[in-house]
Coordinates of N, CA and C in Angstrom, one line a residue:
G136 N -37.1 128.7 52.7 CA -37.9 129.7 52.0 C -37.0 130.4 51.0
D137 N -35.8 130.0 50.8 CA -35.0 130.7 49.7 C -35.5 130.3 48.3
S138 N -35.3 131.2 47.5 CA -35.7 131.0 46.1 C -34.8 130.0 45.4
P139 N -35.4 129.0 44.6 CA -34.5 128.0 44.0 C -33.5 128.7 43.1
E140 N -33.6 129.9 42.7 CA -32.7 130.6 41.8 C -31.3 130.6 42.5
Y141 N -31.2 130.8 43.8 CA -29.9 130.8 44.5 C -29.2 129.5 44.3
L142 N -29.9 128.4 44.5 CA -29.3 127.1 44.3 C -28.9 126.9 42.9
Q143 N -29.8 127.3 41.9 CA -29.4 127.1 40.5 C -28.1 127.9 40.2
N144 N -28.1 129.1 40.7 CA -26.9 130.0 40.4 C -25.6 129.3 41.0
A145 N -25.7 128.8 42.2 CA -24.6 128.2 42.8 C -24.1 126.9 42.0
L146 N -25.1 126.2 41.5 CA -24.8 125.0 40.7 C -24.1 125.4 39.4
L147 N -24.6 126.4 38.8 CA -24.1 126.8 37.5 C -22.6 127.4 37.7
R148 N -22.4 128.1 38.8 CA -21.0 128.6 39.1 C -20.1 127.4 39.4
F149 N -20.6 126.4 40.1 CA -19.8 125.2 40.3 C -19.4 124.5 39.0
M150 N -20.4 124.4 38.1 CA -20.1 123.8 36.8 C -19.1 124.6 36.0
I151 N -19.2 125.9 36.1 CA -18.2 126.8 35.5 C -16.8 126.6 36.0
N152 N -16.7 126.5 37.4 CA -15.4 126.3 38.0 C -14.8 124.9 37.6
V153 N -15.6 123.9 37.6 CA -15.2 122.6 37.1 C -14.6 122.7 35.7
A154 N -15.4 123.3 34.8 CA -15.0 123.4 33.4 C -13.7 124.2 33.3
H155 N -13.6 125.3 34.0 CA -12.4 126.1 34.0 C -11.2 125.3 34.5
L156 N -11.3 124.6 35.6 CA -10.2 123.8 36.1 C -9.8 122.7 35.1
N157 N -10.8 122.0 34.5 CA -10.5 120.9 33.6 C -10.0 121.5 32.2
C158 N -10.4 122.6 31.8 CA -9.9 123.2 30.6 C -8.5 123.8 30.8
S159 N -8.1 124.0 32.0 CA -6.8 124.6 32.3 C -5.7 123.5 32.5
L160 N -6.1 122.2 32.5 CA -5.1 121.1 32.7 C -4.1 121.2 31.6
P161 N -2.8 120.8 32.0 CA -1.8 120.7 31.0 C -2.1 119.7 29.9
D162 N -1.6 119.9 28.7 CA -1.9 118.9 27.7 C -0.8 117.8 27.7
T163 N -0.5 117.3 28.8 CA 0.5 116.2 29.0 C -0.3 114.9 29.1
P164 N 0.3 113.8 28.6 CA -0.3 112.5 28.7 C -0.5 112.2 30.2
G165 N -1.7 111.6 30.5 CA -2.0 111.2 31.8 C -2.6 112.3 32.7
A166 N -2.6 113.6 32.2 CA -3.2 114.7 33.0 C -4.7 114.4 33.3
G167 N -5.4 113.9 32.2 CA -6.8 113.5 32.4 C -7.7 114.6 32.9
Q168 N -8.9 114.2 33.2 CA -9.9 115.1 33.7 C -10.0 114.9 35.2
K169 N -10.3 115.9 36.0 CA -10.5 115.9 37.4 C -12.0 115.9 37.7
N170 N -12.4 115.2 38.7 CA -13.8 115.2 39.1 C -14.0 116.0 40.4
Y171 N -15.0 116.7 40.5 CA -15.2 117.6 41.7 C -16.5 117.4 42.3
C172 N -16.7 117.9 43.5 CA -17.9 117.7 44.3 C -18.4 119.1 44.8
M173 N -19.7 119.1 44.8 CA -20.5 120.3 45.4 C -21.3 119.7 46.6
L174 N -21.3 120.4 47.7 CA -22.1 120.0 48.9 C -23.2 120.9 49.1
I175 N -24.5 120.4 49.2 CA -25.6 121.2 49.4 C -26.3 120.8 50.7
H176 N -26.4 121.8 51.6 CA -27.1 121.5 52.9 C -27.9 122.7 53.2
T177 N -29.2 122.7 52.8 CA -30.1 123.8 52.9 C -31.1 123.6 54.1
S178 N -31.2 122.4 54.6 CA -32.2 122.1 55.5 C -31.9 120.8 56.3
G179 N -32.6 120.6 57.4 CA -32.5 119.4 58.1 C -33.6 118.4 57.7
T180 N -34.5 118.7 56.8 CA -35.6 117.8 56.5 C -35.4 117.1 55.3
K181 N -35.9 115.8 55.3 CA -35.7 115.0 54.1 C -36.6 115.5 52.9
E182 N -37.7 116.1 53.2 CA -38.6 116.7 52.2 C -37.8 117.8 51.4
D183 N -37.1 118.6 52.1 CA -36.4 119.7 51.5 C -35.2 119.1 50.7
H184 N -34.6 118.0 51.1 CA -33.5 117.4 50.4 C -34.0 116.9 49.1
R185 N -35.3 116.3 49.1 CA -35.9 115.8 47.8 C -36.1 117.0 46.9
G186 N -36.5 118.1 47.4 CA -36.7 119.3 46.6 C -35.4 119.8 46.0
D187 N -34.4 119.9 46.8 CA -33.1 120.3 46.3 C -32.6 119.3 45.2
Y188 N -32.8 118.0 45.4 CA -32.4 117.0 44.4 C -33.1 117.3 43.1
K189 N -34.4 117.5 43.1 CA -35.2 117.8 41.9 C -34.7 119.0 41.2
E190 N -34.4 120.0 41.9 CA -33.9 121.3 41.4 C -32.6 121.1 40.7
V191 N -31.7 120.4 41.3 CA -30.3 120.1 40.7 C -30.5 119.3 39.4
V192 N -31.2 118.2 39.5 CA -31.4 117.4 38.3 C -32.1 118.1 37.2
K193 N -33.0 119.0 37.5 CA -33.7 119.8 36.5 C -32.7 120.7 35.7
V194 N -31.7 121.2 36.4 CA -30.7 122.0 35.7 C -29.9 121.2 34.8
F195 N -29.4 120.1 35.3 CA -28.6 119.2 34.4 C -29.4 118.7 33.2
E196 N -30.6 118.3 33.4 CA -31.4 117.8 32.3 C -31.7 118.9 31.3
A197 N -32.0 120.1 31.8 CA -32.3 121.2 30.8 C -31.1 121.5 30.0
I198 N -29.9 121.5 30.5 CA -28.7 121.8 29.8 C -28.3 120.6 28.8
G199 N -28.7 119.4 29.2 CA -28.4 118.2 28.4 C -29.3 118.0 27.2
Q200 N -30.4 118.7 27.2 CA -31.4 118.5 26.1 C -30.8 119.0 24.8
E201 N -31.1 118.3 23.7 CA -30.7 118.6 22.4 C -31.5 119.7 21.8
K202 N -32.7 119.8 22.2 CA -33.6 120.9 21.6 C -33.6 122.1 22.5
E203 N -33.9 123.2 21.8 CA -33.9 124.5 22.5 C -35.2 124.6 23.4
T204 N -35.1 124.9 24.6 CA -36.2 125.1 25.5 C -36.0 126.4 26.2
K205 N -37.1 126.9 26.9 CA -37.0 128.1 27.6 C -36.0 128.0 28.7
N206 N -36.0 126.9 29.5 CA -35.0 126.7 30.5 C -33.6 126.7 30.0
L207 N -33.4 125.9 28.9 CA -32.0 125.8 28.3 C -31.5 127.2 27.9
G208 N -32.3 128.0 27.3 CA -31.9 129.4 26.9 C -31.6 130.2 28.1
R209 N -32.4 130.1 29.2 CA -32.1 130.8 30.4 C -30.8 130.4 31.1
Y210 N -30.6 129.1 31.2 CA -29.3 128.6 31.7 C -28.1 129.0 30.9
F211 N -28.3 128.9 29.6 CA -27.2 129.2 28.6 C -26.8 130.7 28.9
N212 N -27.8 131.6 29.0 CA -27.5 133.0 29.2 C -26.8 133.2 30.6
K213 N -27.2 132.5 31.6 CA -26.6 132.6 32.9 C -25.2 132.1 32.9
I214 N -25.0 131.0 32.3 CA -23.6 130.4 32.2 C -22.7 131.4 31.5
E215 N -23.2 131.9 30.4 CA -22.3 132.9 29.6 C -22.0 134.1 30.5
S216 N -23.0 134.6 31.2 CA -22.8 135.8 32.0 C -21.9 135.5 33.2
F217 N -22.1 134.4 33.9 CA -21.2 134.1 35.0 C -19.8 133.8 34.5
A218 N -19.7 133.0 33.5 CA -18.3 132.7 33.0 C -17.6 133.9 32.5
T219 N -18.3 134.9 31.9 CA -17.7 136.1 31.5 C -17.2 136.9 32.7
E220 N -18.0 136.9 33.7 CA -17.6 137.6 35.0 C -16.4 136.9 35.7
M221 N -16.4 135.6 35.7 CA -15.4 134.8 36.4 C -14.1 134.6 35.7
Y222 N -14.2 134.2 34.4 CA -13.1 133.8 33.6 C -13.2 134.4 32.2
P223 N -13.1 135.7 32.0 CA -13.4 136.3 30.7 C -12.6 135.8 29.5
D224 N -11.4 135.3 29.8 CA -10.5 134.8 28.7 C -10.8 133.4 28.3
D225 N -11.8 132.7 29.0 CA -12.0 131.3 28.7 C -13.4 130.9 28.5
V226 N -14.3 131.9 28.2 CA -15.7 131.7 28.2 C -16.1 130.6 27.2
L227 N -15.6 130.6 26.0 CA -16.0 129.6 25.0 C -15.6 128.2 25.3
N228 N -14.4 128.0 25.9 CA -14.0 126.7 26.3 C -14.8 126.2 27.4
I229 N -15.1 127.1 28.4 CA -16.0 126.7 29.5 C -17.3 126.3 29.1
M230 N -18.0 127.1 28.2 CA -19.3 126.7 27.7 C -19.3 125.4 26.9
Q231 N -18.3 125.2 26.1 CA -18.2 124.0 25.3 C -18.0 122.8 26.2
Y232 N -17.2 122.9 27.3 CA -17.0 121.8 28.2 C -18.3 121.5 28.9
I233 N -19.0 122.5 29.4 CA -20.2 122.2 30.1 C -21.3 121.5 29.3
F234 N -21.4 122.0 28.0 CA -22.4 121.4 27.2 C -22.0 120.0 26.7
D235 N -20.7 119.7 26.6 CA -20.2 118.4 26.2 C -20.3 117.4 27.4
K236 N -20.1 117.9 28.6 CA -20.0 117.0 29.8 C -21.2 117.1 30.7
C237 N -22.3 117.8 30.3 CA -23.4 118.0 31.2 C -24.1 116.8 31.7
E238 N -23.9 115.7 30.9 CA -24.5 114.4 31.3 C -23.6 113.6 32.2
A239 N -22.4 114.1 32.5 CA -21.5 113.4 33.4 C -21.6 113.9 34.8
Y240 N -22.8 113.6 35.4 CA -23.1 114.1 36.7 C -23.6 113.0 37.6
T241 N -23.4 113.2 38.9 CA -24.0 112.3 40.0 C -24.6 113.2 41.0
V242 N -25.8 113.0 41.3 CA -26.5 113.7 42.4 C -27.0 112.7 43.4
K243 N -26.6 112.8 44.6 CA -27.0 111.8 45.7 C -27.4 112.5 46.9
V244 N -28.6 112.1 47.5 CA -29.1 112.5 48.7 C -28.6 111.6 49.8
I245 N -28.0 112.1 50.8 CA -27.5 111.4 52.0 C -28.1 112.0 53.2
N246 N -29.1 111.4 53.8 CA -29.7 112.1 54.9 C -30.2 111.3 56.1
S247 N -29.8 110.1 56.2 CA -30.3 109.3 57.3 C -29.2 108.3 57.7
E248 N -29.5 107.6 58.9 CA -28.6 106.6 59.4 C -28.3 105.5 58.4
R249 N -29.3 105.1 57.7 CA -29.1 104.0 56.7 C -28.2 104.4 55.6
D250 N -28.0 105.6 55.3 CA -27.1 106.1 54.2 C -25.7 106.1 54.6
R251 N -25.4 105.7 55.8 CA -24.0 105.6 56.3 C -23.2 104.5 55.6
E252 N -23.9 103.6 54.9 CA -23.2 102.5 54.2 C -22.1 103.1 53.3
L253 N -20.9 102.6 53.3 CA -19.8 103.1 52.7 C -20.0 103.3 51.2
E254 N -20.6 102.3 50.5 CA -20.8 102.5 49.0 C -21.7 103.6 48.6
K255 N -22.6 103.9 49.5 CA -23.6 105.0 49.2 C -22.9 106.4 49.3
I256 N -22.1 106.5 50.4 CA -21.4 107.8 50.6 C -20.2 108.0 49.7
T257 N -19.5 106.9 49.3 CA -18.3 107.0 48.5 C -18.7 107.6 47.1
A258 N -19.9 107.3 46.6 CA -20.3 107.9 45.3 C -20.2 109.4 45.2
V259 N -20.2 110.1 46.4 CA -20.1 111.5 46.4 C -18.8 112.0 47.1
T260 N -18.3 111.2 48.0 CA -17.1 111.7 48.7 C -15.8 111.5 47.9
D261 N -15.9 110.5 46.9 CA -14.8 110.3 46.0 C -15.3 110.4 44.6
P262 N -15.5 111.6 44.1 CA -16.3 111.8 42.8 C -15.7 111.0 41.7
K263 N -16.5 110.4 40.9 CA -16.1 109.6 39.7 C -16.6 110.3 38.4
R264 N -17.3 111.4 38.6 CA -17.8 112.2 37.4 C -17.4 113.7 37.7
P265 N -17.3 114.5 36.6 CA -16.8 115.9 36.8 C -17.8 116.7 37.7
F266 N -19.1 116.4 37.5 CA -20.1 117.2 38.3 C -20.8 116.2 39.3
T267 N -20.3 116.2 40.5 CA -20.8 115.4 41.6 C -21.4 116.3 42.7
V268 N -22.7 116.0 43.0 CA -23.4 116.8 44.0 C -23.9 116.0 45.1
A269 N -23.6 116.3 46.3 CA -24.1 115.7 47.5 C -25.1 116.6 48.2
I270 N -26.2 116.0 48.5 CA -27.3 116.8 49.2 C -27.7 116.1 50.5
G271 N -27.8 116.8 51.6 CA -28.2 116.2 52.8 C -28.2 117.0 54.0
G272 N -28.3 116.3 55.1 CA -28.4 116.9 56.4 C -27.2 116.7 57.2
N273 N -27.4 116.4 58.5 CA -26.4 116.4 59.5 C -25.2 115.4 59.1
I274 N -25.6 114.3 58.5 CA -24.5 113.3 58.2 C -23.4 113.9 57.4
I275 N -23.8 114.7 56.4 CA -22.7 115.2 55.5 C -22.0 116.4 56.0
S276 N -22.5 116.9 57.1 CA -21.8 118.0 57.7 C -21.0 117.7 59.0
R277 N -21.0 116.4 59.3 CA -20.3 115.9 60.5 C -19.3 114.7 60.2
G278 N -18.1 115.0 60.1 CA -17.1 114.0 60.1 C -17.0 113.2 58.8
V279 N -17.4 113.8 57.6 CA -17.2 113.1 56.3 C -16.3 114.0 55.5
T280 N -15.3 113.3 54.9 CA -14.4 114.0 54.0 C -14.8 113.9 52.6
F281 N -14.9 115.0 51.9 CA -15.2 115.0 50.5 C -13.9 115.4 49.7
D282 N -13.5 114.4 48.9 CA -12.3 114.7 48.1 C -12.7 115.7 47.0
R283 N -11.8 116.6 46.7 CA -12.0 117.6 45.6 C -13.3 118.4 45.8
L284 N -13.7 118.7 47.1 CA -14.8 119.5 47.3 C -14.5 120.9 46.8
L285 N -15.3 121.4 45.9 CA -15.1 122.7 45.3 C -16.1 123.8 45.7
T286 N -17.3 123.3 46.0 CA -18.3 124.3 46.3 C -19.2 123.8 47.5
M287 N -19.6 124.7 48.4 CA -20.5 124.4 49.4 C -21.7 125.4 49.3
F288 N -22.9 124.9 49.3 CA -24.1 125.7 49.3 C -24.8 125.4 50.6
F289 N -24.6 126.2 51.6 CA -25.0 125.8 53.0 C -25.8 127.0 53.5
T290 N -27.2 126.8 53.4 CA -28.0 127.9 53.8 C -28.8 127.7 55.1
R291 N -28.6 126.5 55.7 CA -29.3 126.2 56.9 C -28.7 126.9 58.1
S292 N -29.5 127.4 59.0 CA -29.1 128.1 60.2 C -28.8 127.1 61.3
P293 N -27.6 127.1 61.8 CA -27.3 126.2 62.9 C -28.0 126.5 64.2
K294 N -28.3 125.5 64.9 CA -29.0 125.7 66.2 C -28.0 126.1 67.3
H295 N -26.8 125.7 67.1 CA -25.8 125.9 68.1 C -24.7 126.8 67.5
K296 N -23.5 126.8 68.2 CA -22.5 127.7 67.7 C -22.1 127.3 66.2
I297 N -21.6 128.2 65.5 CA -21.3 128.0 64.1 C -20.0 127.2 64.0
Q298 N -19.9 126.2 63.2 CA -18.7 125.4 62.9 C -18.3 125.7 61.5
T299 N -17.1 125.6 61.2 CA -16.7 125.8 59.8 C -16.0 124.6 59.3
D300 N -16.0 124.5 58.0 CA -15.3 123.4 57.3 C -13.8 123.6 57.3
T301 N -13.1 122.5 57.2 CA -11.6 122.6 57.2 C -11.1 122.0 55.9

């Protein structure tokens, strides 16, 4: 029942952090760009996972559009506001990075036994793009290691005792 705005804000802040980290890399040969991962676990139902997927893709697609739209303007303003709050000395570089790289994303839903196939999980556990997002249920919160996991958006209430990530 959470508003999609919370997920959108978490995704935008993830993108800002990725941009900041990549803009802060030393200018030495071979430093390259780092790819990071965001984990989203809002529900145990596959239907909710599909809704989260659509919401995440909607944000990336809106930012990647070449023409001005209502959503692009709204996201632009949020990115500027969040970046100013988080990294006031690097706002322009962050915004430029996000708009240059917004199409370099992977969003993958992993939520069932058949998704345990290594190649499907590796697409998000070993990110190959700067903005990699994993969405799912119990599989992704039990015994899976995410390299360069930068952000977790975990709103689901656990049925048993609370466990934390390490």
